[in-house]
PDB file of C-alpha atoms in Angstrom:
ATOM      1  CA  UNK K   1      24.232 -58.331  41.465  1.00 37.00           C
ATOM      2  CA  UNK K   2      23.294 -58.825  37.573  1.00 40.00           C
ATOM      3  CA  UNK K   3      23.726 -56.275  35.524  1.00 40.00           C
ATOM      4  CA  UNK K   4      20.432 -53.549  34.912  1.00 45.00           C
ATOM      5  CA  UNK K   5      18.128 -55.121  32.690  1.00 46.00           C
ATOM      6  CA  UNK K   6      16.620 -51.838  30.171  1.00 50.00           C
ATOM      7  CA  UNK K   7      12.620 -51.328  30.711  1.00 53.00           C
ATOM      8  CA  UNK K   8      11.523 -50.661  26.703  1.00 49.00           C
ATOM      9  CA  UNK K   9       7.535 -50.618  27.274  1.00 66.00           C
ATOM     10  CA  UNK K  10       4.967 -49.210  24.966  1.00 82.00           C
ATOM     11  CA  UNK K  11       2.843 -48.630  27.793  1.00 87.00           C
ATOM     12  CA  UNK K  12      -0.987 -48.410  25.466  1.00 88.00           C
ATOM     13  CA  UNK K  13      -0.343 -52.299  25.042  1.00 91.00           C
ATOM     14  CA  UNK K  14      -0.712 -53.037  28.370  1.00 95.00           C
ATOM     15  CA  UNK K  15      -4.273 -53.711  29.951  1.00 96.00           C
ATOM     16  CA  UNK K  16      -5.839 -50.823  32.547  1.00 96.00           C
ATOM     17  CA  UNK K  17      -5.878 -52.419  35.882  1.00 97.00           C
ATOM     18  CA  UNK K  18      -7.341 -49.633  37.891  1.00 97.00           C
ATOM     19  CA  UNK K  19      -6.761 -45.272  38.731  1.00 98.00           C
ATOM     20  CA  UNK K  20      -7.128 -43.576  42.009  1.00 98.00           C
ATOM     21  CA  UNK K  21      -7.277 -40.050  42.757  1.00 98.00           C
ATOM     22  CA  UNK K  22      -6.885 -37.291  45.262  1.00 98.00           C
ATOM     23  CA  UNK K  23      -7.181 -33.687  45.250  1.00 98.00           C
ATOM     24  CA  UNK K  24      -4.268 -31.658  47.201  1.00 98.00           C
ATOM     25  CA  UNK K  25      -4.699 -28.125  48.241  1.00 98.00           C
ATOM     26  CA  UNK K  26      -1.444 -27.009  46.686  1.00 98.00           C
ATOM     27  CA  UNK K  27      -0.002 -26.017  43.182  1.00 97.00           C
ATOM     28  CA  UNK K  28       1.621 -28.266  40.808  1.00 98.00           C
ATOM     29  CA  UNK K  29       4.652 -27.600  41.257  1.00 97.00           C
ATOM     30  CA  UNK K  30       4.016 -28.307  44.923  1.00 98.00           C
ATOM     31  CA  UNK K  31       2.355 -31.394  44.000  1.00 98.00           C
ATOM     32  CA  UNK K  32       5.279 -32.724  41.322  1.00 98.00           C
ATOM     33  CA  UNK K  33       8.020 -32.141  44.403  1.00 97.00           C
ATOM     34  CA  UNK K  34       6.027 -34.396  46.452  1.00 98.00           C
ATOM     35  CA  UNK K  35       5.568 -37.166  44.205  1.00 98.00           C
ATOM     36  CA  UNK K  36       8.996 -36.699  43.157  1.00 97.00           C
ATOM     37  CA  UNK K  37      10.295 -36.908  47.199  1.00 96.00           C
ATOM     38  CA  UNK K  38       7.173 -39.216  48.488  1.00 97.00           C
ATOM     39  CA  UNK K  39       8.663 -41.859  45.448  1.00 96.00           C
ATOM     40  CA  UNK K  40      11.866 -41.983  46.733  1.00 93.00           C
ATOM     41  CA  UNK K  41      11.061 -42.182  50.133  1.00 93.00           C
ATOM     42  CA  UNK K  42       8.333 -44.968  49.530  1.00 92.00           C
ATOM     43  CA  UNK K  43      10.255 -47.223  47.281  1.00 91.00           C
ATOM     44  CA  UNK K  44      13.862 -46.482  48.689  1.00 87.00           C
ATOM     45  CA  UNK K  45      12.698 -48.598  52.107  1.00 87.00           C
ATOM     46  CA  UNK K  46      14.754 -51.499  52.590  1.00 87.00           C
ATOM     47  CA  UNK K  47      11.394 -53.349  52.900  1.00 87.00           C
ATOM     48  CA  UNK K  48      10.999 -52.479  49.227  1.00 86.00           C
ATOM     49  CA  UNK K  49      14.668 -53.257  48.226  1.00 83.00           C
ATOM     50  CA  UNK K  50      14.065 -57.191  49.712  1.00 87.00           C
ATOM     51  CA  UNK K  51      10.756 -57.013  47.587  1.00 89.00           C
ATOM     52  CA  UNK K  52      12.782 -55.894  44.500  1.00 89.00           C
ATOM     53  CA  UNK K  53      14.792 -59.020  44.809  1.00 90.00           C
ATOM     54  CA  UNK K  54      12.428 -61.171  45.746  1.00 92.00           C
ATOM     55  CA  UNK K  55      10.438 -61.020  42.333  1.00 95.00           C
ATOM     56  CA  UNK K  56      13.629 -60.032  40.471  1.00 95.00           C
ATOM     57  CA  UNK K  57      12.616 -56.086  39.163  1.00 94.00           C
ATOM     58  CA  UNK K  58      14.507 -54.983  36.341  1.00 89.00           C
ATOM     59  CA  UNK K  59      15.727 -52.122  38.376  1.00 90.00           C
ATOM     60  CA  UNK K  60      16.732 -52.406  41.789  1.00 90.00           C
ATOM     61  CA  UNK K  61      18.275 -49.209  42.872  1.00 88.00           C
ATOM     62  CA  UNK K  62      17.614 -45.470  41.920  1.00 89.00           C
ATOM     63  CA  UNK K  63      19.631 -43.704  39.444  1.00 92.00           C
ATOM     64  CA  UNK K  64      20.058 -41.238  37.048  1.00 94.00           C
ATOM     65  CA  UNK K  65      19.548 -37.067  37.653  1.00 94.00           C
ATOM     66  CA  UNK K  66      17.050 -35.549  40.651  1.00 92.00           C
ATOM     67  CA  UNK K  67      14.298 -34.432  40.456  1.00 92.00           C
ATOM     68  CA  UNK K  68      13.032 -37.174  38.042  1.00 94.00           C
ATOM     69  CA  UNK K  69      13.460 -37.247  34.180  1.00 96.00           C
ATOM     70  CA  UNK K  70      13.448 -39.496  31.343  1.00 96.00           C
ATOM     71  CA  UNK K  71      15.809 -42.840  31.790  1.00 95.00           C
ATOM     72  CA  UNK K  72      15.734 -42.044  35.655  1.00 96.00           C
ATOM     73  CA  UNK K  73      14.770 -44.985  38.147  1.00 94.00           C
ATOM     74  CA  UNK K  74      13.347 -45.612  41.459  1.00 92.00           C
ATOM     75  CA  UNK K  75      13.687 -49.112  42.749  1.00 90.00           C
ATOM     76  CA  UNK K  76      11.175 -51.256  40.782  1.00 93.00           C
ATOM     77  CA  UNK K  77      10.112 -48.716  38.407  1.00 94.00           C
ATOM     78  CA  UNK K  78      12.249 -46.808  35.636  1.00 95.00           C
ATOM     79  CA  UNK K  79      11.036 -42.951  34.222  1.00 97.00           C
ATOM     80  CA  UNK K  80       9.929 -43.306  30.481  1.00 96.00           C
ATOM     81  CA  UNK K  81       8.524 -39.693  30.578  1.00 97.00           C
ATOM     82  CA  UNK K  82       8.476 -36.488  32.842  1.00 97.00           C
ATOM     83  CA  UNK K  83       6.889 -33.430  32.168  1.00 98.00           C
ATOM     84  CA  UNK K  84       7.211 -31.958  35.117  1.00 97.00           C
ATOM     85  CA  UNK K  85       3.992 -30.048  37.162  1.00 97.00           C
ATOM     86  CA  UNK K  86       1.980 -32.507  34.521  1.00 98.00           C
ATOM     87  CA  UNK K  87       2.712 -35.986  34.101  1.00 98.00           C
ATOM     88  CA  UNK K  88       5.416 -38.863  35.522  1.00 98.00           C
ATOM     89  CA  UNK K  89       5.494 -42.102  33.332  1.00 98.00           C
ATOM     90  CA  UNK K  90       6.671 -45.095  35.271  1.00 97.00           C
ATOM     91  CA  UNK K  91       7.567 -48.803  33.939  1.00 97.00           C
ATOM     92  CA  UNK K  92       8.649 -51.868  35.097  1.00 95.00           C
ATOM     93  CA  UNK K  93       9.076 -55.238  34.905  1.00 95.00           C
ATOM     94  CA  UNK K  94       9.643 -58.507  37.085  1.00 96.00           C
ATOM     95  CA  UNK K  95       9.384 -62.475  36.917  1.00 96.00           C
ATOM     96  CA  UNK K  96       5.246 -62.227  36.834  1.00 97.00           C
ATOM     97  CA  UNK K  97       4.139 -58.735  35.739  1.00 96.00           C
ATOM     98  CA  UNK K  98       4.793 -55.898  33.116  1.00 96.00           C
ATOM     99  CA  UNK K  99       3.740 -52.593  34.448  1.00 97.00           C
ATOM    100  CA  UNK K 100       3.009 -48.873  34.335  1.00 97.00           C
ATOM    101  CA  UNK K 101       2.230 -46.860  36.882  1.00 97.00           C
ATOM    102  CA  UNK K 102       1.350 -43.228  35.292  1.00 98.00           C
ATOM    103  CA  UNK K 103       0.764 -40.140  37.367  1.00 98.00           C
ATOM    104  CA  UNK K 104      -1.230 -37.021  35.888  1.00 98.00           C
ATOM    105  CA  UNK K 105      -1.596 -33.502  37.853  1.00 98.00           C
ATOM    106  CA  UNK K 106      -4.601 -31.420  36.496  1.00 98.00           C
ATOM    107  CA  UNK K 107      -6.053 -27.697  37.967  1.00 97.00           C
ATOM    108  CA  UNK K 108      -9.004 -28.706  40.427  1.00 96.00           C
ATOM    109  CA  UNK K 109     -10.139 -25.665  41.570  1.00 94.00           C
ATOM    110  CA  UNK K 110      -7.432 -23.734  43.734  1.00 94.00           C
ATOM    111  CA  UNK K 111      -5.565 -27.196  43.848  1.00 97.00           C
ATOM    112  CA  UNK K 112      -4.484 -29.644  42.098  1.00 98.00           C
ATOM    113  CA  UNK K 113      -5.841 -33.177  41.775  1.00 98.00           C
ATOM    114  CA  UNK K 114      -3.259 -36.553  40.664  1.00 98.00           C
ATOM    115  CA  UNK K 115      -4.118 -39.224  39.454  1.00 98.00           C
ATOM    116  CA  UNK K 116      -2.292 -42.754  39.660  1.00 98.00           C
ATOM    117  CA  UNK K 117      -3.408 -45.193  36.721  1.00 98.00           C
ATOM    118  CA  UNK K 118      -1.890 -48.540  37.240  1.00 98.00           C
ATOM    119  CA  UNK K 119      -1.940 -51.076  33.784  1.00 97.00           C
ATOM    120  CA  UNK K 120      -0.271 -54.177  33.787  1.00 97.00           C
ATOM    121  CA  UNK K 121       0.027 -57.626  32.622  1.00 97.00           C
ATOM    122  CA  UNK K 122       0.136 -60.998  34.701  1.00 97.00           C
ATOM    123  CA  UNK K 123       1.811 -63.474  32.011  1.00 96.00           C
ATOM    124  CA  UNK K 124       1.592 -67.650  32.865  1.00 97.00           C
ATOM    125  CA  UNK K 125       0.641 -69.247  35.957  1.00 98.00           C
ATOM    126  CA  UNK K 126       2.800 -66.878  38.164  1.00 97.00           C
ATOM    127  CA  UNK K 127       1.321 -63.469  36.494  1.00 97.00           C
ATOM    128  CA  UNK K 128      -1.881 -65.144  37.682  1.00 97.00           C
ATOM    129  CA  UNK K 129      -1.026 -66.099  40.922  1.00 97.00           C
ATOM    130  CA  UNK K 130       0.622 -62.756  41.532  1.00 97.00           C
ATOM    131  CA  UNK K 131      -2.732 -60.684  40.418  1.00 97.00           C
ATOM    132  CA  UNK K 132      -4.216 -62.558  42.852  1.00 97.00           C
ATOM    133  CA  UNK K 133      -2.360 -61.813  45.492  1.00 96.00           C
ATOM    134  CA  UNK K 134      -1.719 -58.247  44.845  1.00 96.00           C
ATOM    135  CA  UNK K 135      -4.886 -56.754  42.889  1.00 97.00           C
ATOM    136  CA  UNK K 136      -7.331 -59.131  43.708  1.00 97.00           C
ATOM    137  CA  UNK K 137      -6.434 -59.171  47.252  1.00 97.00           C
ATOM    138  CA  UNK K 138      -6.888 -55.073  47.430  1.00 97.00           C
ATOM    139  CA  UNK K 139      -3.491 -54.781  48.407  1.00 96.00           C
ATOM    140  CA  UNK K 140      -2.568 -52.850  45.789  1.00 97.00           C
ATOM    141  CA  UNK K 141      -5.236 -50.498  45.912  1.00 97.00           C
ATOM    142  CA  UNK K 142      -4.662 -49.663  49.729  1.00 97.00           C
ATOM    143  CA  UNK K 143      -0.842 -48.667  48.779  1.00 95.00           C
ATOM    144  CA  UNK K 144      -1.584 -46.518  46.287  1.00 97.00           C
ATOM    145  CA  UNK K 145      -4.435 -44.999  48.386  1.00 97.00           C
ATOM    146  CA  UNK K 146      -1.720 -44.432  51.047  1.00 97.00           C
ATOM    147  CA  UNK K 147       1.059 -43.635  48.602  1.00 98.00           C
ATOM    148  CA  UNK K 148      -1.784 -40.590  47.663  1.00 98.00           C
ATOM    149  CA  UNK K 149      -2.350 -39.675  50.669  1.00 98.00           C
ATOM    150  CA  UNK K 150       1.172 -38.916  51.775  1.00 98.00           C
ATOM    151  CA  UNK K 151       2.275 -37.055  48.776  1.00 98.00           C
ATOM    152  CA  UNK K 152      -1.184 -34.611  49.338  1.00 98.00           C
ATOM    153  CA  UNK K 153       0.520 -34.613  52.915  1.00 98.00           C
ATOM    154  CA  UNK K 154       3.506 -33.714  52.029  1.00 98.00           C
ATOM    155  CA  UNK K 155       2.421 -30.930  49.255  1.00 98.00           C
ATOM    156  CA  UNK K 156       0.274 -29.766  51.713  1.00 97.00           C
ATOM    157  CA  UNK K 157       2.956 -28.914  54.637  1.00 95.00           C
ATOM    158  CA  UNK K 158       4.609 -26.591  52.427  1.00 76.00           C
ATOM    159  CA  UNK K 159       1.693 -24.246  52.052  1.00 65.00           C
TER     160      UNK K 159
END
């Protein structure tokens, strides 16, 4: 296994590719235990592990202190900010994309609504190819629509 290759990303540089939302009838705290859990659940599959190696991720396996903080990772992604109850900074990187995935919690009424923007960038022929097959496809949006959804589950179920 090759060593862990160190995510550095100034995430403004990188183009918007698209936000989702959902609003979960629970408190933020509620809500930032749930992403926290529904993260390590969702990308500590082994179909996601085989996916990790397939496009060669910088990092592979989770480490670092639970719940999440700074310099933390989840396969694929790596934590470049946490303030818990408010906002989760993701990064990443592989052999055809540069990413961010960045979750915000904000009061919505007596809940609490997150939001999951996605920015990236598709360098070369592969970048393209993978866009393609990922975002243009809608794949990507149905994940994170279902990724969503089972966090507001799970936030939900302790109420």
């Amino acid at each position: 296994m090759p060593a862990r290759q160190e995510v550095v990303l100034d995430i403004g540089v990188l183009p918007r590719v698209d936000e989702h939302a959902v609003v979960v009838s629970a408190t933020a705290a509620e809500v930032w235990d749930a992403l926290g859990a529904s993260l390590e659940q969702s990308f500590g599959r082994p179909r996601s592990a085989r996916y990790a190696r397939l496009v060669g991720v910088a990092d592979r396996t989770a480490s670092g202190p639970r719940p999440l903080v700074e310099g933390a990772a989840v396969p694929g992604f790596r934590v470049a900010a946490a303030v818990p109850g408010r906002k989760l900074v993701l990064v990443g990187r592989h052999r055809f994309s540069t990413y961010a995935l960045v979750f915000r919690l904000e009061p919505e009424g007596a809940g609490t609504r997150l939001r999951a923007e996605t920015r990236a960038r598709f360098p070369g022929p592969g970048g393209a190819l993978y866009r393609l097959l990922v975002i243009s496809s809608g794949a990507h949006a149905l994940l994170t629509g279902r990724l969503l959804a089972g966090i507001r589950r799970r936030a939900e179920q302790v109420r």
